[in-house]
């Protein structure tokens, strides 16, 4: 850089020398070097202002010259700007030239020099530069104070979108200086040891108080800053136009756009300039300005609106003729006059425009917000217009606006006035209809009147046609629109008139017949559309004077709001419209023909839906006749009338069990939840039963019955489960039931005969006489068997047993005949004479007493049929056979002896049932007791311990036998 | 500076009016001889309320100046604001001041600050800000009147401004907008400090001026126990 500067300086010096040489050599060197060059700094605009003169010019000489100006920054060699400035120069003329610096001038010293050249055609040899003037320094830093930190430019005003260079000058030569734009740090370029510059591009408006830029020495408490005022760009005024209301004052308006005001700059000003008159006025308002038209009848105006602020000017112009910009003032005093029932006169006034000017006024008449009449009237000051064809007792709004007749520019503002026409007598008869509530006839006249005023009351005259002399007059005060009359079977003619303050309406006549009129008529359907129901009927042949269509506005389950429509005699169709019609509601229409006698005859009935809907509910289905193969469904209570559509039939859905196919009559379908179902379609809405057949026995089925309309079917949500019966269950029932019955009978008989049976089979106290056992034994074994009475036994007999040594009583064999047993009979000594009825050896009944046989008593105390724990149950059966009895006895015997070892008991008792021949121990285990030929009764005697504890031997057996014999006594 | 919104204009205006007229109502000063206590109390209350009101006003105004002036930790050097009366004073010096001197300093300070504040008001760009500033000036005027009332009650003469020392708000041409913003910042800050200091002064004075009769009454009541 330094090398380049040295080279440049050397080159310039060489060039200067050469030029000097040339001027000397070429002689006539016009000494036109700029002189007295002065440089000043304007900080506000950051401008360098140069002024100089050219003294060398001849007197009166004027030359066109070019001045080449060089500007250097920081040092002369750092040329940053070169510009040629051409101008015409006079002698001693002070020339001026300004240069605006991007970098604030306070941040850097600037050096300026210039040279000149004659560029005038009159000079034959122009074309070489003069010498450079000496460098002039412009150093604004000298004007700074002693603060340590300065930021420039101070309070600069720029437009939005501009680029601004900020710089700071530091006197403290520290590096830790940071700068911020609205609190956000910015980074720049260091130009010098103490100068840094920051370029802010495309600055935007932030606030009227300006954008803050400040620099501070970190942790040094030194701070400097500036406020940069960024103005919004001044916009060109839009929609600039002027108009007059009175040809005396013009009012010009425009859209000013955004306000460019700042605390540093006031809002833009607006000046209105008229070129023909040369006058101008400073507007006091941002968007409008008044201009007084001079008295000299100026007609044409050429206005220029100039908007300006400190930074910019904008202008817009219009040219117009005054009379073509007349916008009349709003008319006033609009009043109705002479208001009648059908006519009214409106009057109003206008502000005059000039002399003899006429205005075209437009009068509009509105009823219910709509313009129904429109009239144009030319007036000067006072306007008047007669409105006719008005409706009586109606509210109207009249409004007026006016325009300049000579040249239409704009309508004035509107002025409005409300008024009401007067009442008139009702012009039409009230629309009357009747509702026959009972067969006997209770007509209820209803009316819809187009009245020409407020209806005060209705007069109802009831005339008995059968008895013409009888009248009944009723007065029904408004606003009632119905009344109820009680009539008998006669025919009546009813006259209804509506009355307002002016008078009555024509009468409306209706005849109610004594005939209830319940005749059967044709029923049909009617289709509803968005417009309503299109009802048509067959024309009545004969003398129909008109037709009436009657319906109820509400659903069937609500009280009927009777509506009707009168139709002419030639009409056979109409469209019934009502805002009350709802989709999914059945509406019934009755078409009446009105005869010449004003009597109504029902012609047709129609039913229809504005829009059919799918049924919302399913019928309550009753299932009956369930068998193994079928069941019956019925829904007879389901009303097809009150459904949201015409019921076309029913779908019976049946969910079969897994793997089962649908019956051919059913159609296989898939339900929304992807389950397969069988569907049967009943296309007759009146068929309300269905038999589901061909089912599998003992199977679970689910079914649902849903009605369908043209739109769809009811909800498939609640299937009912049913289980078919077992195929044989009914057969079984036929068998089981009689059996149960028989058993019951037997049980009852058994119960009734239980006492007899008990006594017969198992008495509480065994009575041998009553026991059947005896008879059984008797019959089988010995017919001579008899009963031994205990009382007959005298215990005073001594039994002496003659027991031969070594002999053993053999009791061999079983079921030996008594004759066989005699052979081994022991010898007894009978001490007492036998009873007379004793019949020798015979069967014996032994009564055993277990009282002292502890072991035995555990098993069966007092049991006649002692049973061991191991005994099978069947042994408990009734002793119906001798064998069973014997077995039981044998068992008992075995238990008595086998379970009481002699060596283990302190007391040993011997069963009385021991056979008289059982003294031989060998025979005991193997010989069950047979019904002995004699009965034994053995006294229970305590056996001494010593004896009882004797080892089991023949002796013991002997002693046992001995003891046994002590208590034994037979007869 | 802790600057927050919230005030009650109606109540303050009523209070200011009452206080402003206090010195002009002889009956209040003489009848029953309540002493300066109530005046001091009301002055103290008004000071505290002005503190509250200033928080709102300063918040709005510093936002209007923009960053860095509305940043909570902004604490610039006091450039070009030397003419503002300083509220900060050495504690020993402050303690050594008598009541008259304190009241005089308060009165002089608020006279100056009110003048600067009115200049601020003239310069404000938005109508809402101008209204807020005008209202605060009215309140501050009320405080001045209240201090004058206390001084009169205590028998102190009002300080007479020396000729030629009338404070004037004249932003010089060399005064850049940035420095002007700094002055505005310092004006609000000094106002806040002065209000804080005044509250302490009047509280101290209030305690000092409590009538001794109250103590006797308390004593008699103590006998009852």
PDB file of C-alpha atoms in Angstrom, chain A residues 81-179:
ATOM      1  CA  UNK A  81     -13.400   9.989  -5.138  1.00  0.00           C
ATOM      2  CA  UNK A  82     -12.646  11.617  -8.497  1.00  0.00           C
ATOM      3  CA  UNK A  83     -15.264  13.633 -10.301  1.00  0.00           C
ATOM      4  CA  UNK A  84     -15.327  16.017 -13.226  1.00  0.00           C
ATOM      5  CA  UNK A  85     -17.533  19.036 -12.706  1.00  0.00           C
ATOM      6  CA  UNK A  86     -18.440  21.014 -15.804  1.00  0.00           C
ATOM      7  CA  UNK A  87     -19.720  24.524 -15.587  1.00  0.00           C
ATOM      8  CA  UNK A  88     -19.525  27.918 -17.195  1.00  0.00           C
ATOM      9  CA  UNK A  89     -17.204  30.194 -15.403  1.00  0.00           C
ATOM     10  CA  UNK A  90     -17.026  33.942 -15.210  1.00  0.00           C
ATOM     11  CA  UNK A  91     -14.229  35.976 -13.917  1.00  0.00           C
ATOM     12  CA  UNK A  92     -14.064  36.013 -10.120  1.00  0.00           C
ATOM     13  CA  UNK A  93     -17.121  33.878  -9.898  1.00  0.00           C
ATOM     14  CA  UNK A  94     -17.284  31.783  -6.752  1.00  0.00           C
ATOM     15  CA  UNK A  95     -17.991  28.255  -7.736  1.00  0.00           C
ATOM     16  CA  UNK A  96     -19.635  25.699  -5.436  1.00  0.00           C
ATOM     17  CA  UNK A  97     -19.656  21.954  -5.373  1.00  0.00           C
ATOM     18  CA  UNK A  98     -20.828  19.568  -2.706  1.00  0.00           C
ATOM     19  CA  UNK A  99     -20.073  15.972  -2.070  1.00  0.00           C
ATOM     20  CA  UNK A 100     -21.947  13.738   0.331  1.00  0.00           C
ATOM     21  CA  UNK A 101     -19.862  11.245   2.146  1.00  0.00           C
ATOM     22  CA  UNK A 102     -21.104   7.824   3.032  1.00  0.00           C
ATOM     23  CA  UNK A 103     -18.728   7.642   5.954  1.00  0.00           C
ATOM     24  CA  UNK A 104     -19.529  10.292   8.531  1.00  0.00           C
ATOM     25  CA  UNK A 105     -17.051  13.085   8.025  1.00  0.00           C
ATOM     26  CA  UNK A 106     -16.301  13.305  11.734  1.00  0.00           C
ATOM     27  CA  UNK A 107     -14.720   9.887  11.627  1.00  0.00           C
ATOM     28  CA  UNK A 108     -12.011  10.644   9.098  1.00  0.00           C
ATOM     29  CA  UNK A 109      -9.981  13.578   7.774  1.00  0.00           C
ATOM     30  CA  UNK A 110     -10.635  14.271   4.116  1.00  0.00           C
ATOM     31  CA  UNK A 111      -8.329  15.932   1.621  1.00  0.00           C
ATOM     32  CA  UNK A 112      -9.545  17.705  -1.492  1.00  0.00           C
ATOM     33  CA  UNK A 113      -7.818  19.168  -4.471  1.00  0.00           C
ATOM     34  CA  UNK A 114      -8.846  20.067  -7.971  1.00  0.00           C
ATOM     35  CA  UNK A 115      -7.661  21.125 -11.348  1.00  0.00           C
ATOM     36  CA  UNK A 116      -9.410  22.571 -14.332  1.00  0.00           C
ATOM     37  CA  UNK A 117      -9.525  22.408 -18.040  1.00  0.00           C
ATOM     38  CA  UNK A 118     -11.117  24.682 -20.576  1.00  0.00           C
ATOM     39  CA  UNK A 119     -13.745  22.832 -22.463  1.00  0.00           C
ATOM     40  CA  UNK A 120     -14.986  25.591 -24.656  1.00  0.00           C
ATOM     41  CA  UNK A 121     -15.322  25.406 -28.388  1.00  0.00           C
ATOM     42  CA  UNK A 122     -14.161  28.962 -28.743  1.00  0.00           C
ATOM     43  CA  UNK A 123     -10.747  28.098 -27.466  1.00  0.00           C
ATOM     44  CA  UNK A 124      -8.783  26.628 -30.326  1.00  0.00           C
ATOM     45  CA  UNK A 125      -6.519  24.405 -28.357  1.00  0.00           C
ATOM     46  CA  UNK A 126      -8.254  23.185 -25.397  1.00  0.00           C
ATOM     47  CA  UNK A 127      -7.657  19.859 -23.873  1.00  0.00           C
ATOM     48  CA  UNK A 128      -5.080  20.003 -21.128  1.00  0.00           C
ATOM     49  CA  UNK A 129      -5.527  20.211 -17.419  1.00  0.00           C
ATOM     50  CA  UNK A 130      -4.295  22.952 -15.240  1.00  0.00           C
ATOM     51  CA  UNK A 131      -2.123  22.340 -12.272  1.00  0.00           C
ATOM     52  CA  UNK A 132      -3.659  20.746  -9.233  1.00  0.00           C
ATOM     53  CA  UNK A 133      -4.569  23.020  -6.493  1.00  0.00           C
ATOM     54  CA  UNK A 134      -3.011  22.314  -3.202  1.00  0.00           C
ATOM     55  CA  UNK A 135      -4.672  19.725  -0.922  1.00  0.00           C
ATOM     56  CA  UNK A 136      -7.247  21.171   1.370  1.00  0.00           C
ATOM     57  CA  UNK A 137      -8.009  19.243   4.504  1.00  0.00           C
ATOM     58  CA  UNK A 138     -11.482  18.890   5.949  1.00  0.00           C
ATOM     59  CA  UNK A 139     -11.119  17.444   9.408  1.00  0.00           C
ATOM     60  CA  UNK A 140     -14.319  17.495  11.443  1.00  0.00           C
ATOM     61  CA  UNK A 141     -12.607  15.694  14.289  1.00  0.00           C
ATOM     62  CA  UNK A 142     -11.153  18.973  15.348  1.00  0.00           C
ATOM     63  CA  UNK A 143     -14.618  20.130  16.226  1.00  0.00           C
ATOM     64  CA  UNK A 144     -15.204  17.231  18.582  1.00  0.00           C
ATOM     65  CA  UNK A 145     -15.022  17.738  22.302  1.00  0.00           C
ATOM     66  CA  UNK A 146     -13.047  15.802  24.829  1.00  0.00           C
ATOM     67  CA  UNK A 147     -15.346  12.885  25.280  1.00  0.00           C
ATOM     68  CA  UNK A 148     -13.635   9.501  25.098  1.00  0.00           C
ATOM     69  CA  UNK A 149     -16.028   7.999  22.592  1.00  0.00           C
ATOM     70  CA  UNK A 150     -18.036   9.466  19.766  1.00  0.00           C
ATOM     71  CA  UNK A 151     -20.506   7.797  17.466  1.00  0.00           C
ATOM     72  CA  UNK A 152     -21.528   9.323  14.129  1.00  0.00           C
ATOM     73  CA  UNK A 153     -23.593  10.416  12.238  1.00  0.00           C
ATOM     74  CA  UNK A 154     -25.586  12.233  14.852  1.00  0.00           C
ATOM     75  CA  UNK A 155     -29.342  12.127  14.486  1.00  0.00           C
ATOM     76  CA  UNK A 156     -29.285  11.253  10.827  1.00  0.00           C
ATOM     77  CA  UNK A 157     -32.597  11.101   9.011  1.00  0.00           C
ATOM     78  CA  UNK A 158     -32.903   8.468   6.312  1.00  0.00           C
ATOM     79  CA  UNK A 159     -35.666   6.708   4.464  1.00  0.00           C
ATOM     80  CA  UNK A 160     -36.639   3.166   5.020  1.00  0.00           C
ATOM     81  CA  UNK A 161     -34.562   0.810   2.923  1.00  0.00           C
ATOM     82  CA  UNK A 162     -31.478   3.021   2.890  1.00  0.00           C
ATOM     83  CA  UNK A 163     -27.946   1.899   3.676  1.00  0.00           C
ATOM     84  CA  UNK A 164     -26.300   3.829   6.456  1.00  0.00           C
ATOM     85  CA  UNK A 165     -22.679   3.794   7.613  1.00  0.00           C
ATOM     86  CA  UNK A 166     -22.101   4.304  11.309  1.00  0.00           C
ATOM     87  CA  UNK A 167     -18.688   4.965  12.751  1.00  0.00           C
ATOM     88  CA  UNK A 168     -17.163   5.663  16.107  1.00  0.00           C
ATOM     89  CA  UNK A 169     -14.080   7.613  17.109  1.00  0.00           C
ATOM     90  CA  UNK A 170     -12.398   6.479  20.248  1.00  0.00           C
ATOM     91  CA  UNK A 171      -9.982   8.606  22.150  1.00  0.00           C
ATOM     92  CA  UNK A 172      -9.003   5.917  24.543  1.00  0.00           C
ATOM     93  CA  UNK A 173      -7.518   3.557  21.981  1.00  0.00           C
ATOM     94  CA  UNK A 174      -8.969   0.438  23.393  1.00  0.00           C
ATOM     95  CA  UNK A 175      -9.969  -2.572  21.440  1.00  0.00           C
ATOM     96  CA  UNK A 176     -12.797  -3.693  23.665  1.00  0.00           C
ATOM     97  CA  UNK A 177     -15.403  -1.376  22.204  1.00  0.00           C
ATOM     98  CA  UNK A 178     -18.626  -2.989  21.114  1.00  0.00           C
ATOM     99  CA  UNK A 179     -21.510  -1.393  19.313  1.00  0.00           C
TER     100      UNK A 179
END
